Tab-separated table of C-alpha atoms in Angstrom:
chain	number	residue	atom	x	y	z
A	14	UNK	CA	-27.723	113.420	327.973
A	15	UNK	CA	-24.502	111.957	329.304
A	16	UNK	CA	-23.741	108.911	331.447
A	17	UNK	CA	-20.392	107.738	332.775
A	18	UNK	CA	-20.030	104.527	334.696
A	19	UNK	CA	-17.478	101.893	335.536
A	20	UNK	CA	-15.795	99.866	338.202
A	21	UNK	CA	-12.557	98.286	339.299
A	22	UNK	CA	-11.374	95.240	341.147
A	23	UNK	CA	-7.971	94.454	342.553
A	24	UNK	CA	-6.125	92.554	345.212
A	25	UNK	CA	-3.915	89.561	345.927
A	26	UNK	CA	-4.640	86.310	344.121
A	27	UNK	CA	-1.803	84.405	345.758
A	28	UNK	CA	-0.653	85.987	349.000
A	29	UNK	CA	2.695	87.777	348.664
A	30	UNK	CA	3.149	86.462	345.113
A	31	UNK	CA	0.398	87.327	342.654
A	32	UNK	CA	-1.575	90.567	342.506
A	33	UNK	CA	-4.232	91.667	340.022
A	34	UNK	CA	-6.016	94.911	339.216
A	35	UNK	CA	-8.666	95.486	336.547
A	36	UNK	CA	-11.095	98.217	335.577
A	37	UNK	CA	-13.861	99.134	333.148
A	38	UNK	CA	-15.213	102.534	332.183
A	39	UNK	CA	-18.173	103.371	329.965
A	40	UNK	CA	-19.241	106.676	328.451
A	41	UNK	CA	-22.520	107.441	326.692
A	42	UNK	CA	-23.333	110.855	325.300
A	43	UNK	CA	-26.336	112.012	323.299
A	44	UNK	CA	-26.281	115.581	322.085
A	45	UNK	CA	-28.766	117.352	319.887
A	46	UNK	CA	-27.464	119.440	317.010
A	47	UNK	CA	-29.343	121.697	314.629
A	48	UNK	CA	-28.742	121.788	310.878
A	49	UNK	CA	-30.280	124.339	308.536
A	50	UNK	CA	-30.109	122.908	305.029
A	51	UNK	CA	-30.999	124.564	301.750
A	52	UNK	CA	-33.241	122.242	299.719
A	53	UNK	CA	-35.333	122.756	296.574
A	54	UNK	CA	-39.012	123.552	296.812
A	55	UNK	CA	-41.711	121.277	295.428
A	56	UNK	CA	-42.014	123.538	292.378
A	57	UNK	CA	-38.271	123.479	291.733
A	58	UNK	CA	-38.195	119.694	292.062
A	59	UNK	CA	-40.843	119.459	289.364
A	60	UNK	CA	-38.819	121.775	287.110
A	61	UNK	CA	-40.607	125.110	287.654
A	62	UNK	CA	-38.470	128.143	288.445
A	63	UNK	CA	-39.099	131.842	289.028
A	64	UNK	CA	-35.930	132.905	287.214
A	65	UNK	CA	-34.935	132.462	283.585
A	66	UNK	CA	-33.820	128.912	282.795
A	67	UNK	CA	-31.971	128.431	279.510
A	68	UNK	CA	-32.532	125.305	277.430
A	69	UNK	CA	-29.022	124.074	276.541
A	70	UNK	CA	-30.357	122.469	273.352
A	71	UNK	CA	-31.783	125.698	271.909
A	72	UNK	CA	-30.058	128.496	273.767
A	73	UNK	CA	-33.484	130.015	274.490
A	74	UNK	CA	-35.387	130.070	277.764
A	75	UNK	CA	-37.681	127.174	278.594
A	76	UNK	CA	-41.326	128.228	278.143
A	77	UNK	CA	-42.575	129.451	281.497
A	78	UNK	CA	-39.105	128.738	282.883
A	79	UNK	CA	-40.293	125.167	283.361
A	80	UNK	CA	-38.268	122.099	282.433
A	81	UNK	CA	-40.523	119.492	280.774
A	82	UNK	CA	-40.972	116.336	282.825
A	83	UNK	CA	-39.502	114.171	280.054
A	84	UNK	CA	-36.282	116.189	280.189
A	85	UNK	CA	-35.685	115.643	283.894
A	86	UNK	CA	-32.959	113.062	284.514
A	87	UNK	CA	-34.328	109.882	286.159
A	88	UNK	CA	-31.065	109.693	288.131
A	89	UNK	CA	-31.627	113.151	289.598
A	90	UNK	CA	-35.277	112.380	290.312
A	91	UNK	CA	-34.404	109.194	292.209
A	92	UNK	CA	-31.695	110.939	294.263
A	93	UNK	CA	-34.188	113.650	295.234
A	94	UNK	CA	-36.892	111.116	296.135
A	95	UNK	CA	-34.576	108.977	298.250
A	96	UNK	CA	-32.543	111.615	300.091
A	97	UNK	CA	-33.803	115.188	299.838
A	98	UNK	CA	-36.812	116.262	301.939
A	99	UNK	CA	-39.118	119.154	301.148
A	100	UNK	CA	-38.585	122.466	302.964
A	101	UNK	CA	-40.113	122.720	306.415
A	102	UNK	CA	-39.214	126.363	307.047
A	103	UNK	CA	-39.627	129.106	304.470
A	104	UNK	CA	-39.170	128.616	300.750
A	105	UNK	CA	-36.002	126.513	300.725
A	106	UNK	CA	-34.985	125.696	304.292
A	107	UNK	CA	-35.078	122.326	305.964
A	108	UNK	CA	-34.304	122.510	309.679
A	109	UNK	CA	-33.576	119.280	311.504
A	110	UNK	CA	-32.155	118.465	314.936
A	111	UNK	CA	-30.604	114.996	314.912
A	112	UNK	CA	-29.218	113.443	318.082
A	113	UNK	CA	-25.513	112.667	317.817
A	114	UNK	CA	-24.364	109.607	319.772
A	115	UNK	CA	-20.874	109.205	321.209
A	116	UNK	CA	-20.264	105.833	322.864
A	117	UNK	CA	-16.954	104.803	324.433
A	118	UNK	CA	-15.832	101.724	326.337
A	119	UNK	CA	-12.474	101.130	327.946
A	120	UNK	CA	-11.087	98.272	330.017
A	121	UNK	CA	-7.697	97.340	331.340
A	122	UNK	CA	-5.878	95.128	333.749
A	123	UNK	CA	-2.511	94.355	335.277
A	124	UNK	CA	-1.041	91.336	337.010
A	125	UNK	CA	2.211	91.262	339.016
A	126	UNK	CA	3.858	87.967	339.899
A	127	UNK	CA	6.778	87.628	342.274
A	128	UNK	CA	8.721	84.519	341.264
A	129	UNK	CA	11.413	85.012	343.908
A	130	UNK	CA	13.061	87.797	345.854
A	131	UNK	CA	15.228	88.471	342.796
A	132	UNK	CA	12.795	87.820	339.975
A	133	UNK	CA	9.368	89.263	339.121
A	134	UNK	CA	7.165	89.610	336.055
A	135	UNK	CA	4.127	91.660	335.171
A	136	UNK	CA	1.576	91.803	332.406
A	137	UNK	CA	-0.680	94.683	331.426
A	138	UNK	CA	-3.417	95.161	328.850
A	139	UNK	CA	-5.606	98.021	327.689
A	140	UNK	CA	-8.629	97.877	325.362
A	141	UNK	CA	-10.873	100.663	324.141
A	142	UNK	CA	-13.706	101.008	321.651
A	143	UNK	CA	-15.333	104.207	320.399
A	144	UNK	CA	-18.322	104.695	318.140
A	145	UNK	CA	-19.751	108.026	317.016
A	146	UNK	CA	-22.993	108.190	315.025
A	147	UNK	CA	-24.542	111.272	313.432
A	148	UNK	CA	-27.974	110.504	311.899
A	149	UNK	CA	-28.330	111.309	308.213
A	150	UNK	CA	-30.146	114.409	307.051
A	151	UNK	CA	-29.723	114.382	303.266
A	152	UNK	CA	-26.702	112.078	303.201
A	153	UNK	CA	-27.071	108.496	301.899
A	154	UNK	CA	-26.487	107.006	305.369
A	155	UNK	CA	-25.701	107.904	308.955
A	156	UNK	CA	-22.243	109.307	309.545
A	157	UNK	CA	-20.309	106.600	311.393
A	158	UNK	CA	-16.836	106.627	312.921
A	159	UNK	CA	-15.486	103.550	314.722
A	160	UNK	CA	-12.138	102.906	316.407
A	161	UNK	CA	-10.644	100.062	318.469
A	162	UNK	CA	-7.347	99.986	320.336
A	163	UNK	CA	-5.419	97.197	322.035
A	164	UNK	CA	-2.234	97.598	324.050
A	165	UNK	CA	-0.443	94.651	325.672
A	166	UNK	CA	2.816	94.760	327.605
A	167	UNK	CA	4.852	92.126	329.463
A	168	UNK	CA	7.844	92.916	331.657
A	169	UNK	CA	10.528	90.761	333.282
A	170	UNK	CA	12.672	92.230	336.094
A	171	UNK	CA	15.688	90.347	337.432
A	172	UNK	CA	18.042	91.423	340.221
A	173	UNK	CA	21.490	89.912	339.664
A	174	UNK	CA	22.684	91.594	342.876
A	175	UNK	CA	21.595	94.528	345.023
A	176	UNK	CA	23.623	96.720	342.638
A	177	UNK	CA	22.638	95.196	339.259
A	178	UNK	CA	19.079	95.070	337.904
A	179	UNK	CA	17.785	94.257	334.426
A	180	UNK	CA	14.322	94.984	333.042
A	181	UNK	CA	13.092	93.481	329.771
A	182	UNK	CA	9.823	94.697	328.224
A	183	UNK	CA	7.843	93.515	325.209
A	184	UNK	CA	4.776	95.417	324.010
A	185	UNK	CA	2.244	95.356	321.190
A	186	UNK	CA	-0.028	98.272	320.311
A	187	UNK	CA	-2.780	97.991	317.687
A	188	UNK	CA	-5.233	100.539	316.273
A	189	UNK	CA	-8.103	99.556	313.982
A	190	UNK	CA	-10.169	102.557	312.941
A	191	UNK	CA	-12.741	103.542	310.345
A	192	UNK	CA	-12.899	107.330	310.755
A	193	UNK	CA	-15.483	107.793	307.986
A	194	UNK	CA	-17.573	104.791	306.939
A	195	UNK	CA	-19.200	105.215	303.527
A	196	UNK	CA	-22.814	104.310	302.784
A	197	UNK	CA	-22.182	101.106	300.786
A	198	UNK	CA	-24.700	102.165	298.124
A	199	UNK	CA	-23.487	101.513	294.589
A	200	UNK	CA	-23.582	103.946	291.680
A	201	UNK	CA	-25.194	101.433	289.331
A	202	UNK	CA	-28.216	101.167	291.641
A	203	UNK	CA	-28.964	104.786	290.747
A	204	UNK	CA	-28.072	104.460	287.076
A	205	UNK	CA	-24.820	106.402	287.482
A	206	UNK	CA	-22.325	105.027	284.975
A	207	UNK	CA	-19.285	105.432	287.238
A	208	UNK	CA	-17.770	102.253	288.723
A	209	UNK	CA	-17.048	102.324	292.448
A	210	UNK	CA	-13.262	102.164	292.253
A	211	UNK	CA	-12.404	100.951	295.764
A	212	UNK	CA	-14.170	98.228	297.776
A	213	UNK	CA	-13.198	99.956	301.038
A	214	UNK	CA	-15.141	103.104	300.158
A	215	UNK	CA	-18.205	102.072	298.192
A	216	UNK	CA	-20.800	104.811	298.079
A	217	UNK	CA	-22.522	107.408	295.929
A	218	UNK	CA	-20.710	110.298	294.265
A	219	UNK	CA	-20.211	113.567	296.069
A	220	UNK	CA	-22.635	116.000	294.407
A	221	UNK	CA	-22.267	119.766	294.795
A	222	UNK	CA	-25.160	121.954	293.621
A	223	UNK	CA	-24.662	125.704	293.563
A	224	UNK	CA	-26.991	127.384	296.049
A	225	UNK	CA	-28.115	124.143	297.697
A	226	UNK	CA	-26.813	121.616	300.203
A	227	UNK	CA	-24.732	118.826	298.651
A	228	UNK	CA	-25.693	115.193	298.220
A	229	UNK	CA	-23.921	111.876	298.253
A	230	UNK	CA	-21.002	110.387	300.127
A	231	UNK	CA	-17.852	112.207	301.181
A	232	UNK	CA	-15.545	113.353	298.416
A	233	UNK	CA	-12.372	112.048	300.086
A	234	UNK	CA	-13.358	109.553	302.795
A	235	UNK	CA	-10.793	108.428	305.368
A	236	UNK	CA	-12.173	104.891	305.496
A	237	UNK	CA	-9.453	102.834	307.177
A	238	UNK	CA	-6.478	103.236	309.481
A	239	UNK	CA	-4.494	100.377	310.983
A	240	UNK	CA	-1.363	100.761	313.075
A	241	UNK	CA	0.554	97.842	314.582
A	242	UNK	CA	3.561	98.684	316.755
A	243	UNK	CA	5.813	95.949	318.126
A	244	UNK	CA	8.470	97.004	320.624
A	245	UNK	CA	11.207	95.352	322.667
A	246	UNK	CA	13.260	97.288	325.216
A	247	UNK	CA	15.908	96.221	327.690
A	248	UNK	CA	17.431	98.392	330.440
A	249	UNK	CA	20.319	97.336	332.677
A	250	UNK	CA	21.262	99.402	335.756
A	251	UNK	CA	24.540	98.863	337.650
A	252	UNK	CA	25.796	100.707	340.702
A	253	UNK	CA	29.576	100.463	340.964
A	254	UNK	CA	31.298	102.679	343.496
A	255	UNK	CA	30.646	106.284	342.566
A	256	UNK	CA	29.298	105.269	339.181
A	257	UNK	CA	25.647	104.713	338.294
A	258	UNK	CA	25.773	102.936	334.945
A	259	UNK	CA	22.869	102.344	332.614
A	260	UNK	CA	22.747	100.457	329.322
A	261	UNK	CA	19.804	99.728	327.114
A	262	UNK	CA	18.300	99.081	323.730
A	263	UNK	CA	15.012	99.815	322.022
A	264	UNK	CA	13.806	97.875	318.969
A	265	UNK	CA	10.598	98.911	317.276
A	266	UNK	CA	8.653	97.852	314.190
A	267	UNK	CA	5.576	99.746	312.987
A	268	UNK	CA	3.154	98.531	310.344
A	269	UNK	CA	0.727	101.074	308.907
A	270	UNK	CA	-2.289	100.843	306.597
A	271	UNK	CA	-3.836	104.157	305.556
A	272	UNK	CA	-6.827	104.409	303.204
A	273	UNK	CA	-7.547	108.119	302.729
A	274	UNK	CA	-9.185	107.730	299.354
A	275	UNK	CA	-9.587	110.454	296.760
A	276	UNK	CA	-12.924	110.500	294.915
A	277	UNK	CA	-13.462	106.717	294.786
A	278	UNK	CA	-17.052	107.130	293.580
A	279	UNK	CA	-16.640	110.313	291.557
A	280	UNK	CA	-17.801	113.832	292.276
A	281	UNK	CA	-20.087	116.089	290.267
A	282	UNK	CA	-20.397	119.864	290.362
A	283	UNK	CA	-23.538	121.559	289.081
A	284	UNK	CA	-22.778	125.272	288.893
A	285	UNK	CA	-25.390	126.690	286.534
A	286	UNK	CA	-23.165	126.942	283.459
A	287	UNK	CA	-25.691	125.089	281.293
A	288	UNK	CA	-28.986	126.732	282.253
A	289	UNK	CA	-28.047	129.641	284.471
A	290	UNK	CA	-29.180	127.765	287.592
A	291	UNK	CA	-27.251	125.038	289.433
A	292	UNK	CA	-30.315	123.043	290.449
A	293	UNK	CA	-31.745	123.201	286.927
A	294	UNK	CA	-28.437	121.794	285.668
A	295	UNK	CA	-28.834	118.990	288.210
A	296	UNK	CA	-32.371	118.194	287.044
A	297	UNK	CA	-31.140	117.913	283.469
A	298	UNK	CA	-28.146	115.800	284.539
A	299	UNK	CA	-25.626	118.254	283.044
A	300	UNK	CA	-22.677	118.780	285.403
A	301	UNK	CA	-20.194	121.598	285.077
A	302	UNK	CA	-17.404	119.348	286.294
A	303	UNK	CA	-16.785	115.665	286.982
A	304	UNK	CA	-13.774	114.178	288.767
A	305	UNK	CA	-12.941	110.554	289.454
A	306	UNK	CA	-9.888	108.625	290.618
A	307	UNK	CA	-9.355	105.130	289.254
A	308	UNK	CA	-5.953	104.388	290.825
A	309	UNK	CA	-6.197	104.661	294.593
A	310	UNK	CA	-3.010	105.350	296.553
A	311	UNK	CA	-3.678	103.223	299.612
A	312	UNK	CA	-0.492	103.121	301.631
A	313	UNK	CA	0.613	100.029	303.509
A	314	UNK	CA	4.084	99.305	304.738
A	315	UNK	CA	6.526	99.008	307.598
A	316	UNK	CA	9.157	101.182	309.244
A	317	UNK	CA	11.691	100.127	311.866
A	318	UNK	CA	13.707	101.897	314.553
A	319	UNK	CA	16.849	100.602	316.288
A	320	UNK	CA	18.313	102.400	319.302
A	321	UNK	CA	20.910	101.723	322.000
A	322	UNK	CA	22.402	103.850	324.763
A	323	UNK	CA	25.003	103.906	327.508
A	324	UNK	CA	25.066	106.360	330.414
A	325	UNK	CA	27.297	106.993	333.394
A	326	UNK	CA	26.311	109.186	336.309
A	327	UNK	CA	29.567	109.766	338.168
A	328	UNK	CA	29.414	111.323	341.618
A	329	UNK	CA	32.736	113.175	341.847
A	330	UNK	CA	31.917	114.666	345.253
A	331	UNK	CA	28.966	115.649	347.346
A	332	UNK	CA	28.813	118.875	345.348
A	333	UNK	CA	29.620	117.650	341.853
A	334	UNK	CA	28.037	114.970	339.659
A	335	UNK	CA	28.951	114.306	336.043
A	336	UNK	CA	26.521	112.793	333.562
A	337	UNK	CA	28.035	111.273	330.448
A	338	UNK	CA	26.069	109.334	327.868
A	339	UNK	CA	25.892	108.138	324.312
A	340	UNK	CA	22.843	107.160	322.310
A	341	UNK	CA	22.662	105.812	318.771
A	342	UNK	CA	19.352	105.636	316.919
A	343	UNK	CA	18.633	104.432	313.402
A	344	UNK	CA	15.198	104.917	311.852
A	345	UNK	CA	14.881	103.066	308.570
A	346	UNK	CA	12.705	104.615	305.834
A	347	UNK	CA	9.084	103.580	305.603
A	348	UNK	CA	8.809	100.863	302.967
A	349	UNK	CA	5.451	100.752	301.159
A	350	UNK	CA	4.345	97.218	300.327
A	351	UNK	CA	3.579	97.955	296.658
A	352	UNK	CA	5.843	101.000	296.109
A	353	UNK	CA	2.778	103.276	296.005
A	354	UNK	CA	3.967	106.297	297.986
A	355	UNK	CA	4.552	108.217	294.751
A	356	UNK	CA	3.455	106.747	291.437
A	357	UNK	CA	3.614	108.304	287.982
A	358	UNK	CA	2.487	106.149	285.073
A	359	UNK	CA	2.996	108.065	281.795
A	360	UNK	CA	1.315	105.278	279.821
A	361	UNK	CA	-2.021	105.684	281.629
A	362	UNK	CA	-4.366	108.492	280.574
A	363	UNK	CA	-7.695	109.735	281.828
A	364	UNK	CA	-10.728	108.551	279.905
């Protein structure tokens, strides 16, 4: 199901001096998707398997290929109870059709004010908000992506003479986005002895189980993006005889905050190296691999650009025009606030 709607309004506020135009647009989309997940059967959840399951403590097969209830990890049992449904199709399939929501709103406006025959100003703004939600299947929470954008610009135009015009513009553009919001569930709530290393990406570990659909939060969530761009430009145009002269400058400052975080809650891989079966390894709480990042390289800093130009369009004759120009642009390196673009600390070791 999809709906699009909106409206606009514009016209003179003060006759011959002040004009305004504004609009709003909304978008709502609901789309069904089908997921076919591989989940353990009731027997497998209780520790009973049809294939040989090796007891890591003895090196021999469990009697009846059944893991005793007192050997099943309470952490694994709680994760299964809270997040993993029983099959609803065949031995190990869970088919679900969640409805994905995509909601967008956008609004903008512009005002033009004529101060005099030689002088005018205008202001413009743009705002948008997007929100996408995918309901959880076996994840800890719904998948949520949110983004907001603001753009504001003001312009001043002054005519010194019919042949000389200057336009000054100031603009601000801001983006505030959370492309992948984590669940907010903490590891200690499930008895997992792994501290959540970053407050921006609190969630459960990413858990991969050979032969089955994975559990937990994303392994490397992109939890935050902020961009702030401040810009000032000035353009001066001058007609002088056969010359059309233009001069200008462009000053820009961009602040950026990027939190694309690597394994902030840990990740576990259960591959069957302990028992011969990945899910049996999971029930026993014996991972093949564990990875975890304690020092998160969030990047925040500022870069600046300075530019200026001069141009001459010279009309030599009705059949020949020469264009001559010069532009100088300096982009300063991005400066990270805490010098974290590349960090090597030889004194710190993994534990």
